[in-house]
């Protein structure tokens, strides 16, 4: 026997609720038409917090839990060290050395740029389950071009 | 040399695809709810089928009966198919999954087949108190070149102690679990989970309480990162409120939720609405969610507004065969060009007998109008 319940006098809003969702989605699309150029800071603090951690540090990938290929991007200091091969406190005022996934000042020769864009057929694009939007990759490239500082 | 490089890259590609597909389906099968079954199976609340007051986790006796009677094409949904009946105070469960599939992006096409989940659930009850534990397996298909090896890792994914008087509708529980929020789909790759802090491994240490009545639910939660398993993913603390009001005809509900997260370098303010509606004729279940997330950064740039929209429709062609379609939109910064993504997914789920599920998924994702990712997946799921 199924559980039973009393009815009540609250308003019946199913279509209104679903319609609201659709309407708000349409508003989102409309808002997209008012989008501006990318004025986000090309700083590592922003990139790690807003792009790398939510997209790359999933539990099965570059989190502390899995640390695939030993890279962890969920911690600011570790992420910077893994990407540049330089401790953050040594790179605040000077360019890091090129021993990591990025070549400071040269996004075109950086491994990080290569795996994010993956414009050939040598292995999967990163993140493999959900590639980054173009604006996010552009911002990362800008950070590399500006010296890949720990800023 | 070039051939070796290509072979190495191909191997690496397959291994990485394994990770990708693993992420798609290392989802707890019965560990999370199928919200499509609310209303469509005649139950207006989560509690008849789940021990958890907000759904998900181990299914209760009623849910096991439903698995055989309403959802699948027969069979005995009880633990061990009814061969052994645990004492009333004890509930056990196991989840096993095997998956295969393929993926296509602008740069590659790949395919793979592999085992991916083996979870164990345990619940004990004494009077109005209960204790629950669920193991979690992750990353069974790991990059073999990684220095951390290539084996599965296990973690205590969910556990809690709960006080819920049998004669009352309120409860209090504390432990590791997702704070009550949103539609709570079983698929963690959906935007409403992935981009809302409910991805795999993001369960928090949570103190939650609420009222789950026949007409409405309200659930509040206080959460903080798990201090025992510091390598899992969740990093923020905060609180959440979820309210859901069922319609007078018991064929749907509407509700809203709020969440506040604070982490080392950012804060998030999330507000959203959910809607559920069961169209008895022709038998279509509709689920919708819309969220707005205002995220602020500590000295690292202006705040950004994110939006998530979700619309899901499922239809039981006949008993044991459910097909569905999902549309999702996520914009990680509404004021910036080329930060949005849209997803369209088709699913077909076949429940031949209680305990068995075959699921096919096809998902096409358009990323900022410039690139795409397509995934096809076939998953075999057995739960004990």
Short mmCIF file of C-alpha atoms in Angstrom, two decimals:
data_model
loop_
_atom_site.label_atom_id
_atom_site.label_comp_id
_atom_site.label_asym_id
_atom_site.label_seq_id
_atom_site.Cartn_x
_atom_site.Cartn_y
_atom_site.Cartn_z
CA UNK A 1 0.00 0.00 0.00
CA UNK A 2 1.34 3.41 -0.89
CA UNK A 3 1.70 6.11 1.74
CA UNK A 4 -1.21 8.51 1.74
CA UNK A 5 -1.32 12.18 2.52
CA UNK A 6 -3.78 14.98 3.01
CA UNK A 7 -4.29 17.58 0.36
CA UNK A 8 -4.00 21.23 1.20
CA UNK A 9 -5.08 24.53 -0.21
CA UNK A 10 -1.76 25.81 -1.46
CA UNK A 11 -1.75 27.20 -4.97
CA UNK A 12 -1.05 24.92 -7.89
CA UNK A 13 2.03 26.34 -9.60
CA UNK A 14 3.63 23.61 -11.71
CA UNK A 15 3.48 25.33 -15.05
CA UNK A 16 4.29 28.67 -13.47
CA UNK A 17 7.35 27.19 -11.80
CA UNK A 18 8.62 25.50 -14.93
CA UNK A 19 7.77 28.59 -16.93
CA UNK A 20 9.76 30.68 -14.50
CA UNK A 21 12.78 28.50 -15.04
CA UNK A 22 12.48 28.77 -18.80
CA UNK A 23 11.93 32.52 -18.58
CA UNK A 24 14.96 32.99 -16.38
CA UNK A 25 17.02 30.86 -18.73
CA UNK A 26 15.89 33.14 -21.52
CA UNK A 27 16.96 36.11 -19.41
CA UNK A 28 20.34 34.48 -19.06
CA UNK A 29 20.59 34.22 -22.81
CA UNK A 30 19.53 37.84 -23.15
CA UNK A 31 22.15 38.84 -20.62
CA UNK A 32 24.70 37.05 -22.75
CA UNK A 33 23.95 39.51 -25.51
CA UNK A 34 25.18 42.26 -23.19
CA UNK A 35 28.46 40.55 -22.44
CA UNK A 36 31.64 42.57 -22.41
CA UNK A 37 35.23 41.86 -23.30
CA UNK A 38 37.23 39.88 -20.82
CA UNK A 39 38.50 42.24 -18.13
CA UNK A 40 39.27 39.53 -15.61
CA UNK A 41 42.71 39.70 -14.01
CA UNK A 42 45.30 37.42 -15.58
CA UNK A 43 46.65 36.62 -12.14
CA UNK A 44 47.40 33.16 -10.83
CA UNK A 45 45.26 33.76 -7.77
CA UNK A 46 42.22 34.34 -9.95
CA UNK A 47 43.05 31.57 -12.42
CA UNK A 48 43.63 28.96 -9.73
CA UNK A 49 40.50 29.89 -7.79
CA UNK A 50 38.09 30.52 -10.64
CA UNK A 51 39.30 28.14 -13.35
CA UNK A 52 41.79 25.47 -12.29
CA UNK A 53 40.28 24.37 -8.98
CA UNK A 54 36.67 23.97 -10.15
CA UNK A 55 37.50 22.43 -13.52
CA UNK A 56 40.71 20.46 -13.07
CA UNK A 57 40.88 19.51 -9.39
CA UNK A 58 37.97 17.08 -9.47
CA UNK A 59 38.38 14.17 -7.11
CA UNK A 60 39.46 11.71 -9.78
CA UNK A 61 41.94 14.01 -11.48
CA UNK A 62 44.24 16.74 -10.19
CA UNK A 63 42.97 16.85 -6.62
CA UNK A 64 45.06 15.95 -3.64
CA UNK A 65 43.04 12.72 -3.49
CA UNK A 66 43.99 11.38 -6.92
CA UNK A 67 46.90 13.62 -7.96
CA UNK A 68 46.93 12.20 -11.46
CA UNK A 69 50.45 12.45 -12.89
CA UNK A 70 51.33 14.01 -9.50
CA UNK A 71 49.65 17.31 -10.34
CA UNK A 72 47.36 18.86 -7.75
CA UNK A 73 45.49 22.05 -8.54
CA UNK A 74 43.19 22.38 -5.54
CA UNK A 75 45.80 24.12 -3.38
CA UNK A 76 47.16 27.49 -4.47
CA UNK A 77 50.79 26.94 -3.52
CA UNK A 78 50.94 23.36 -4.78
CA UNK A 79 49.24 24.29 -8.03
CA UNK A 80 51.75 27.01 -8.72
CA UNK A 81 54.66 24.72 -7.89
CA UNK A 82 53.30 21.96 -10.10
CA UNK A 83 52.72 24.29 -13.04
CA UNK A 84 55.94 26.29 -12.92
CA UNK A 85 58.36 24.18 -10.93
CA UNK A 86 59.01 27.19 -8.73
CA UNK A 87 57.77 27.81 -5.19
CA UNK A 88 55.35 30.69 -5.11
CA UNK A 89 57.36 32.70 -2.58
CA UNK A 90 60.34 32.65 -4.93
CA UNK A 91 58.34 33.81 -7.92
CA UNK A 92 56.46 36.83 -6.64
CA UNK A 93 58.98 39.34 -7.91
CA UNK A 94 60.70 37.49 -10.74
CA UNK A 95 59.88 35.11 -13.52
CA UNK A 96 59.86 31.44 -12.53
CA UNK A 97 62.24 29.06 -14.24
CA UNK A 98 60.99 26.84 -17.02
CA UNK A 99 60.86 23.41 -15.43
CA UNK A 100 57.10 22.90 -15.18
CA UNK A 101 54.09 22.86 -17.46
CA UNK A 102 54.39 26.50 -18.41
CA UNK A 103 57.13 28.42 -20.19
CA UNK A 104 56.91 31.92 -18.72
CA UNK A 105 56.41 34.50 -21.40
CA UNK A 106 55.82 31.91 -24.09
CA UNK A 107 52.37 30.36 -24.09
CA UNK A 108 52.90 28.77 -27.51
CA UNK A 109 55.62 26.49 -26.17
CA UNK A 110 53.93 25.75 -22.86
CA UNK A 111 52.68 22.23 -22.25
CA UNK A 112 49.71 23.64 -20.36
CA UNK A 113 48.51 25.57 -23.39
CA UNK A 114 49.06 22.52 -25.57
CA UNK A 115 46.92 20.18 -23.46
CA UNK A 116 44.16 22.77 -23.01
CA UNK A 117 43.85 23.43 -26.74
CA UNK A 118 45.07 20.06 -28.12
CA UNK A 119 44.76 21.00 -31.73
CA UNK A 120 46.34 17.75 -32.93
CA UNK A 121 45.43 14.12 -32.31
CA UNK A 122 48.14 13.31 -29.74
CA UNK A 123 46.06 12.44 -26.71
CA UNK A 124 43.00 13.98 -25.15
CA UNK A 125 42.24 17.60 -24.53
CA UNK A 126 42.19 18.68 -20.87
CA UNK A 127 39.99 18.44 -18.92
CA UNK A 128 39.14 15.25 -20.83
CA UNK A 129 35.52 15.11 -19.75
CA UNK A 130 34.82 18.81 -20.15
CA UNK A 131 37.15 21.09 -22.12
CA UNK A 132 37.49 24.68 -20.90
CA UNK A 133 35.66 27.54 -22.60
CA UNK A 134 37.82 29.56 -24.95
CA UNK A 135 37.82 32.66 -22.74
CA UNK A 136 39.33 30.70 -19.86
CA UNK A 137 42.10 29.28 -22.03
CA UNK A 138 42.79 32.77 -23.38
CA UNK A 139 43.13 34.09 -19.84
CA UNK A 140 45.57 31.34 -18.88
CA UNK A 141 47.62 32.10 -21.99
CA UNK A 142 47.66 35.77 -21.04
CA UNK A 143 48.97 34.87 -17.58
CA UNK A 144 51.75 32.80 -19.14
CA UNK A 145 52.56 35.55 -21.65
CA UNK A 146 52.89 38.04 -18.80
CA UNK A 147 55.50 35.88 -17.07
CA UNK A 148 53.44 33.28 -15.17
CA UNK A 149 54.02 35.16 -11.94
CA UNK A 150 52.68 33.97 -8.60
CA UNK A 151 50.43 36.98 -8.34
CA UNK B 1 60.73 7.40 -32.39
CA UNK B 2 57.74 9.24 -33.72
CA UNK B 3 55.80 5.96 -33.79
CA UNK B 4 56.71 5.34 -30.16
CA UNK B 5 55.60 8.83 -29.33
CA UNK B 6 52.31 8.24 -31.07
CA UNK B 7 51.82 4.90 -29.29
CA UNK B 8 52.66 6.50 -25.97
CA UNK B 9 50.29 9.31 -26.67
CA UNK B 10 47.60 6.86 -27.71
CA UNK B 11 48.07 4.86 -24.51
CA UNK B 12 48.02 8.05 -22.52
CA UNK B 13 44.89 9.06 -24.38
CA UNK B 14 43.14 5.82 -23.54
CA UNK B 15 44.16 6.08 -19.91
CA UNK B 16 42.97 9.62 -19.68
CA UNK B 17 39.72 8.75 -21.39
CA UNK B 18 39.28 6.10 -18.76
CA UNK B 19 39.49 8.84 -16.18
CA UNK B 20 36.98 10.90 -18.10
CA UNK B 21 34.51 8.08 -18.45
CA UNK B 22 35.16 7.09 -14.88
CA UNK B 23 34.19 10.54 -13.82
CA UNK B 24 31.02 10.18 -15.79
CA UNK B 25 29.88 7.01 -14.18
CA UNK B 26 31.70 6.45 -10.93
CA UNK B 27 28.53 7.89 -9.58
CA UNK B 28 26.90 6.15 -6.72
CA UNK B 29 24.02 4.28 -8.27
CA UNK B 30 21.64 3.76 -5.45
CA UNK B 31 23.78 6.08 -3.40
CA UNK B 32 22.00 9.03 -4.91
CA UNK B 33 18.36 9.40 -5.68
CA UNK B 34 16.52 9.19 -8.94
CA UNK B 35 14.33 12.26 -8.46
CA UNK B 36 12.37 11.17 -11.52
CA UNK B 37 10.76 8.50 -9.34
CA UNK B 38 9.25 11.03 -6.97
CA UNK B 39 5.60 11.54 -7.95
CA UNK B 40 5.90 9.31 -11.04
CA UNK B 41 5.87 6.18 -8.87
CA UNK B 42 3.09 7.53 -6.66
CA UNK B 43 5.33 8.60 -3.80
CA UNK B 44 5.36 12.30 -3.14
CA UNK B 45 8.24 12.31 -0.68
CA UNK B 46 11.71 10.75 -0.51
CA UNK B 47 11.28 8.96 2.78
CA UNK B 48 9.16 5.98 1.73
CA UNK B 49 11.96 4.75 -0.55
CA UNK B 50 15.08 6.14 1.13
CA UNK B 51 16.39 6.09 4.66
CA UNK B 52 17.67 9.60 4.08
CA UNK B 53 15.04 12.31 4.59
CA UNK B 54 16.25 14.07 1.42
CA UNK B 55 16.65 10.96 -0.70
CA UNK B 56 19.77 9.23 -1.87
CA UNK B 57 21.79 6.60 -0.13
CA UNK B 58 20.63 3.14 0.75
CA UNK B 59 17.05 2.39 -0.21
CA UNK B 60 14.58 1.26 2.40
CA UNK B 61 12.24 -1.72 2.30
CA UNK B 62 9.55 0.29 0.54
CA UNK B 63 12.01 1.42 -2.11
CA UNK B 64 13.18 -2.13 -2.64
CA UNK B 65 9.58 -3.23 -3.12
CA UNK B 66 9.04 -0.38 -5.58
CA UNK B 67 12.13 -1.50 -7.51
CA UNK B 68 10.42 -4.82 -8.15
CA UNK B 69 6.81 -3.73 -8.43
CA UNK B 70 6.74 -0.30 -10.09
CA UNK B 71 10.08 0.46 -11.66
CA UNK B 72 11.43 -2.78 -13.07
CA UNK B 73 9.84 -5.71 -14.82
CA UNK B 74 9.50 -7.81 -11.69
CA UNK B 75 11.82 -9.60 -9.36
CA UNK B 76 12.52 -9.43 -5.66
CA UNK B 77 14.08 -6.11 -4.75
CA UNK B 78 15.08 -7.15 -1.26
CA UNK B 79 18.68 -7.54 -0.20
CA UNK B 80 20.17 -10.73 -1.68
CA UNK B 81 16.98 -11.04 -3.72
CA UNK B 82 15.22 -12.09 -0.54
CA UNK B 83 17.42 -15.17 0.04
CA UNK B 84 18.34 -13.82 3.46
CA UNK B 85 16.38 -11.23 5.31
CA UNK B 86 18.50 -9.08 7.62
CA UNK B 87 17.13 -8.31 11.07
CA UNK B 88 14.93 -5.24 11.16
CA UNK B 89 17.64 -3.06 12.71
CA UNK B 90 20.12 -3.80 9.91
CA UNK B 91 20.20 -2.76 6.25
CA UNK B 92 22.93 -3.64 3.78
CA UNK B 93 23.62 -2.86 0.14
CA UNK B 94 26.21 -3.19 -2.60
CA UNK B 95 26.62 -1.35 -5.91
CA UNK B 96 28.56 -2.67 -8.89
CA UNK B 97 29.00 -0.94 -12.23
CA UNK B 98 30.61 -1.75 -15.55
CA UNK B 99 30.74 0.84 -18.28
CA UNK B 100 31.94 1.36 -21.78
CA UNK B 101 31.66 4.19 -24.17
CA UNK B 102 33.22 6.65 -26.51
CA UNK B 103 34.00 10.32 -26.63
CA UNK B 104 34.50 12.83 -29.36
CA UNK B 105 35.85 16.36 -29.14
CA UNK B 106 37.19 18.73 -31.74
CA UNK B 107 40.57 16.98 -31.41
CA UNK B 108 39.92 13.30 -30.85
CA UNK B 109 37.70 10.23 -30.90
CA UNK B 110 38.21 7.47 -28.33
CA UNK B 111 36.51 4.39 -26.90
CA UNK B 112 36.98 2.17 -23.85
CA UNK B 113 35.41 -0.52 -21.67
CA UNK B 114 36.20 -0.96 -18.00
CA UNK B 115 34.85 -1.80 -14.52
CA UNK B 116 34.36 1.22 -12.36
CA UNK B 117 32.39 0.94 -9.16
CA UNK B 118 32.12 -1.30 -6.15
CA UNK B 119 30.49 0.28 -3.14
CA UNK B 120 29.20 -1.10 0.13
CA UNK B 121 26.48 0.35 2.35
CA UNK B 122 25.65 -0.40 5.94
CA UNK B 123 22.95 0.98 8.21
CA UNK B 124 22.04 0.06 11.75
CA UNK B 125 19.13 1.40 13.78
CA UNK B 126 18.17 1.41 17.43
CA UNK B 127 14.83 2.91 18.36
CA UNK B 128 14.79 6.44 16.90
CA UNK B 129 18.53 6.51 16.21
CA UNK B 130 20.36 5.20 13.19
CA UNK B 131 23.93 5.02 11.95
CA UNK B 132 24.81 4.88 8.25
CA UNK B 133 28.02 4.26 6.34
CA UNK B 134 28.79 4.15 2.62
CA UNK B 135 32.19 3.39 1.19
CA UNK B 136 33.31 5.20 -1.92
CA UNK B 137 35.49 3.92 -4.72
CA UNK B 138 37.09 6.38 -7.02
CA UNK B 139 39.46 6.51 -9.88
CA UNK B 140 39.66 2.84 -10.75
CA UNK B 141 40.71 3.80 -14.25
CA UNK B 142 43.73 5.89 -13.39
CA UNK B 143 46.56 7.17 -15.48
CA UNK B 144 49.09 4.31 -15.30
CA UNK B 145 51.95 6.74 -15.81
CA UNK B 146 51.05 8.70 -12.76
CA UNK B 147 53.54 8.34 -9.94
CA UNK B 148 50.73 7.59 -7.56
CA UNK B 149 50.02 4.23 -9.17
CA UNK B 150 46.97 3.09 -11.05
CA UNK B 151 44.73 1.43 -8.52
CA UNK B 152 41.37 2.42 -7.14
CA UNK B 153 41.24 4.45 -3.96
CA UNK B 154 38.53 4.07 -1.41
CA UNK B 155 37.20 6.63 0.97
CA UNK B 156 34.39 6.96 3.45
CA UNK B 157 32.07 8.78 1.11
CA UNK B 158 29.10 9.17 3.37
CA UNK B 159 28.29 8.42 6.96
CA UNK B 160 26.00 9.89 9.55
CA UNK B 161 24.21 9.48 12.81
CA UNK B 162 20.55 10.43 12.71
CA UNK B 163 17.77 10.97 15.17
CA UNK B 164 14.34 10.71 13.63
CA UNK B 165 11.37 9.71 15.77
CA UNK B 166 9.18 7.23 13.93
CA UNK B 167 6.03 9.09 14.89
CA UNK B 168 7.33 12.52 13.89
CA UNK B 169 8.40 14.19 10.66
CA UNK B 170 11.45 16.01 11.89
CA UNK B 171 15.01 14.78 12.07
CA UNK B 172 18.53 15.76 12.97
CA UNK B 173 21.60 14.14 11.51
CA UNK B 174 25.33 14.75 11.54
CA UNK B 175 28.14 13.25 9.53
CA UNK B 176 29.56 13.36 6.05
CA UNK B 177 26.98 13.96 3.32
CA UNK B 178 25.88 16.62 0.86
CA UNK B 179 24.04 19.46 2.49
CA UNK B 180 20.40 19.37 1.27
CA UNK B 181 20.24 21.43 -1.88
CA UNK B 182 18.70 21.40 -5.36
CA UNK B 183 17.18 18.54 -7.30
CA UNK B 184 19.83 16.08 -6.13
CA UNK B 185 20.15 14.07 -9.33
CA UNK B 186 21.99 10.77 -9.20
CA UNK B 187 24.28 11.88 -12.06
CA UNK B 188 27.06 14.00 -10.61
CA UNK B 189 28.13 15.23 -14.04
CA UNK B 190 24.97 17.27 -14.47
CA UNK B 191 25.66 20.99 -14.22
CA UNK B 192 23.26 21.37 -11.30
CA UNK B 193 25.55 19.10 -9.32
CA UNK B 194 29.00 19.65 -10.79
CA UNK B 195 28.82 23.43 -10.77
CA UNK B 196 26.87 23.63 -7.54
CA UNK B 197 29.38 22.02 -5.20
CA UNK B 198 27.82 18.56 -5.30
CA UNK B 199 30.29 16.77 -7.51
CA UNK B 200 31.74 13.41 -6.59
CA UNK B 201 33.81 13.67 -3.43
CA UNK B 202 32.37 17.01 -2.38
CA UNK B 203 30.37 15.66 0.52
CA UNK B 204 31.00 17.79 3.58
CA UNK B 205 30.88 17.37 7.31
CA UNK B 206 27.32 18.46 7.77
CA UNK B 207 24.92 19.08 10.62
CA UNK B 208 21.46 19.03 9.16
CA UNK B 209 17.93 19.11 10.43
CA UNK B 210 14.54 19.55 9.00
CA UNK B 211 10.93 18.67 8.63
CA UNK B 212 9.76 16.27 5.94
CA UNK B 213 6.01 16.33 6.05
CA UNK B 214 3.33 15.27 3.63
CA UNK B 215 2.76 18.75 2.25
CA UNK B 216 6.13 20.42 2.47
CA UNK B 217 9.75 19.90 3.38
CA UNK B 218 12.31 22.23 4.82
CA UNK B 219 15.92 21.25 5.38
CA UNK B 220 18.76 23.30 6.74
CA UNK B 221 22.40 22.39 6.84
CA UNK B 222 25.62 23.70 8.34
CA UNK B 223 28.71 22.32 6.65
CA UNK B 224 32.48 22.41 6.76
CA UNK B 225 35.25 20.46 5.03
CA UNK B 226 35.79 16.92 6.23
CA UNK B 227 38.58 17.15 8.84
CA UNK B 228 39.28 13.41 8.63
CA UNK B 229 39.69 13.02 4.87
CA UNK B 230 41.49 16.19 3.93
CA UNK B 231 42.40 15.02 0.43
CA UNK B 232 38.83 14.87 -0.84
CA UNK B 233 37.54 17.83 -2.68
CA UNK B 234 35.28 20.09 -0.69
CA UNK B 235 37.05 23.15 0.65
CA UNK B 236 34.32 25.48 1.84
CA UNK B 237 32.15 25.97 4.87
CA UNK B 238 28.71 27.48 4.99
CA UNK B 239 25.03 26.81 5.32
CA UNK B 240 22.08 25.94 3.13
CA UNK B 241 18.31 26.02 3.24
CA UNK B 242 16.04 23.98 1.00
CA UNK B 243 12.27 24.35 0.88
CA UNK B 244 9.92 22.24 -1.21
CA UNK B 245 6.14 22.58 -1.31
CA UNK B 246 4.09 19.83 -2.86
CA UNK B 247 1.05 20.57 -4.96
CA UNK B 248 -2.39 19.81 -3.65
CA UNK B 249 -2.89 17.07 -6.24
CA UNK B 250 0.33 15.31 -5.23
CA UNK B 251 1.59 15.53 -8.77
CA UNK B 252 4.43 17.96 -8.37
CA UNK B 253 6.17 20.50 -6.24
CA UNK B 254 7.91 23.82 -6.31
CA UNK B 255 10.61 25.11 -4.08
CA UNK B 256 13.68 27.17 -3.57
CA UNK B 257 17.08 27.01 -1.99
CA UNK B 258 19.83 29.21 -0.67
CA UNK B 259 23.44 28.39 0.00
CA UNK B 260 26.40 30.30 1.29
CA UNK B 261 29.94 28.97 0.88
CA UNK B 262 33.11 30.51 2.20
CA UNK B 263 36.55 29.18 1.33
CA UNK B 264 40.11 30.48 1.65
CA UNK B 265 40.02 32.70 -1.42
CA UNK B 266 36.37 33.06 -2.42
CA UNK B 267 32.79 33.20 -1.24
CA UNK B 268 29.66 32.06 -3.04
CA UNK B 269 26.08 33.15 -2.57
CA UNK B 270 23.68 30.81 -4.34
CA UNK B 271 19.93 31.17 -4.78
CA UNK B 272 17.76 28.99 -6.90
CA UNK B 273 14.37 27.53 -7.68
CA UNK B 274 13.26 24.00 -8.39
CA UNK B 275 10.10 22.64 -9.96
CA UNK B 276 8.79 19.10 -10.37
CA UNK B 277 5.66 18.12 -12.23
CA UNK B 278 4.20 14.75 -13.11
CA UNK B 279 1.99 14.73 -16.19
CA UNK B 280 0.02 11.59 -15.43
CA UNK B 281 -1.18 11.48 -18.99
CA UNK B 282 0.95 10.96 -21.05
CA UNK B 283 3.20 9.97 -18.15
CA UNK B 284 5.99 12.48 -18.37
CA UNK B 285 7.98 13.63 -15.35
CA UNK B 286 9.41 17.14 -15.60
CA UNK B 287 12.20 18.47 -13.42
CA UNK B 288 13.60 21.98 -13.56
CA UNK B 289 16.17 23.98 -11.64
CA UNK B 290 17.59 27.43 -12.05
CA UNK B 291 20.44 28.83 -9.97
CA UNK B 292 22.28 32.08 -9.74
CA UNK B 293 25.67 32.10 -8.04
CA UNK B 294 27.43 35.28 -7.03
CA UNK B 295 31.08 34.52 -6.37
CA UNK B 296 33.45 37.03 -4.82
CA UNK B 297 37.23 36.74 -4.67
CA UNK B 298 39.60 37.96 -2.02
CA UNK B 299 41.61 40.56 -3.86
CA UNK B 300 41.74 38.61 -7.10
CA UNK B 301 39.26 40.34 -9.32
CA UNK B 302 35.69 41.46 -9.51
CA UNK B 303 32.81 39.30 -8.43
CA UNK B 304 31.28 37.10 -11.08
CA UNK B 305 27.71 35.97 -11.55
CA UNK B 306 27.16 32.42 -12.70
CA UNK B 307 23.91 30.88 -13.90
CA UNK B 308 22.82 27.28 -14.18
CA UNK B 309 19.61 26.19 -15.91
CA UNK B 310 18.38 22.62 -16.00
CA UNK B 311 15.35 21.00 -17.60
CA UNK B 312 14.80 17.26 -17.54
CA UNK B 313 11.93 15.18 -18.90
CA UNK B 314 11.55 11.43 -18.45
CA UNK B 315 8.96 9.06 -19.81
CA UNK B 316 8.24 5.45 -18.96
CA UNK B 317 7.57 3.82 -22.32
CA UNK B 318 6.47 0.76 -20.45
CA UNK B 319 7.25 -0.73 -17.08
CA UNK B 320 11.00 -1.04 -16.79
CA UNK B 321 11.89 1.21 -19.71
CA UNK B 322 12.49 4.90 -19.07
CA UNK B 323 13.77 7.40 -21.60
CA UNK B 324 14.80 10.93 -20.81
CA UNK B 325 16.11 14.17 -22.21
CA UNK B 326 18.06 16.84 -20.37
CA UNK B 327 18.91 20.38 -21.38
CA UNK B 328 21.44 22.32 -19.34
CA UNK B 329 23.09 25.69 -19.54
CA UNK B 330 25.97 26.96 -17.44
CA UNK B 331 27.67 30.30 -17.73
CA UNK B 332 30.69 30.66 -15.48
CA UNK B 333 30.67 34.46 -15.86
CA UNK B 334 27.64 36.07 -17.44
CA UNK B 335 29.40 39.35 -18.22
CA UNK B 336 32.24 37.76 -20.20
CA UNK B 337 32.01 36.40 -23.74
CA UNK B 338 32.79 32.74 -24.37
CA UNK B 339 32.37 31.39 -20.87
CA UNK B 340 29.13 29.50 -21.37
CA UNK B 341 28.36 25.91 -22.18
CA UNK B 342 25.20 24.09 -23.17
CA UNK B 343 24.46 20.41 -22.92
CA UNK B 344 21.83 18.14 -24.41
CA UNK B 345 21.61 14.58 -23.19
CA UNK B 346 19.43 11.63 -24.08
CA UNK B 347 19.16 8.65 -21.75
CA UNK B 348 17.52 5.27 -21.95
CA UNK B 349 17.28 3.16 -18.84
CA UNK B 350 16.13 -0.43 -18.83
CA UNK B 351 15.27 -2.13 -15.55
CA UNK B 352 14.78 -5.77 -16.64
CA UNK B 353 14.45 -7.06 -13.08
CA UNK B 354 14.83 -5.60 -9.64
CA UNK B 355 18.55 -5.06 -8.90
CA UNK B 356 19.48 -4.63 -12.57
CA UNK B 357 19.80 -1.52 -14.69
CA UNK B 358 21.14 -0.94 -18.16
CA UNK B 359 21.65 2.71 -18.99
CA UNK B 360 22.61 4.32 -22.27
CA UNK B 361 23.63 7.96 -22.33
CA UNK B 362 24.40 10.26 -25.22
CA UNK B 363 25.46 13.79 -24.40
CA UNK B 364 26.44 16.61 -26.69
CA UNK B 365 28.06 19.67 -25.17
CA UNK B 366 28.62 22.94 -26.94
CA UNK B 367 31.34 24.97 -25.28
CA UNK B 368 31.19 28.72 -25.78
CA UNK B 369 29.85 28.29 -29.31
CA UNK B 370 33.30 27.29 -30.52
CA UNK B 371 34.08 23.71 -29.56
CA UNK B 372 32.15 20.62 -28.63
CA UNK B 373 32.39 17.42 -26.64
CA UNK B 374 30.21 14.38 -27.26
CA UNK B 375 30.01 11.32 -25.06
CA UNK B 376 28.22 8.03 -25.55
CA UNK B 377 28.07 5.62 -22.67
CA UNK B 378 26.59 2.23 -21.90
CA UNK B 379 26.48 1.26 -18.25
CA UNK B 380 25.54 -1.98 -16.55
CA UNK B 381 24.48 -1.53 -12.95
CA UNK B 382 23.75 -4.19 -10.37
CA UNK B 383 22.88 -3.52 -6.78
CA UNK B 384 22.47 -6.13 -4.10
#
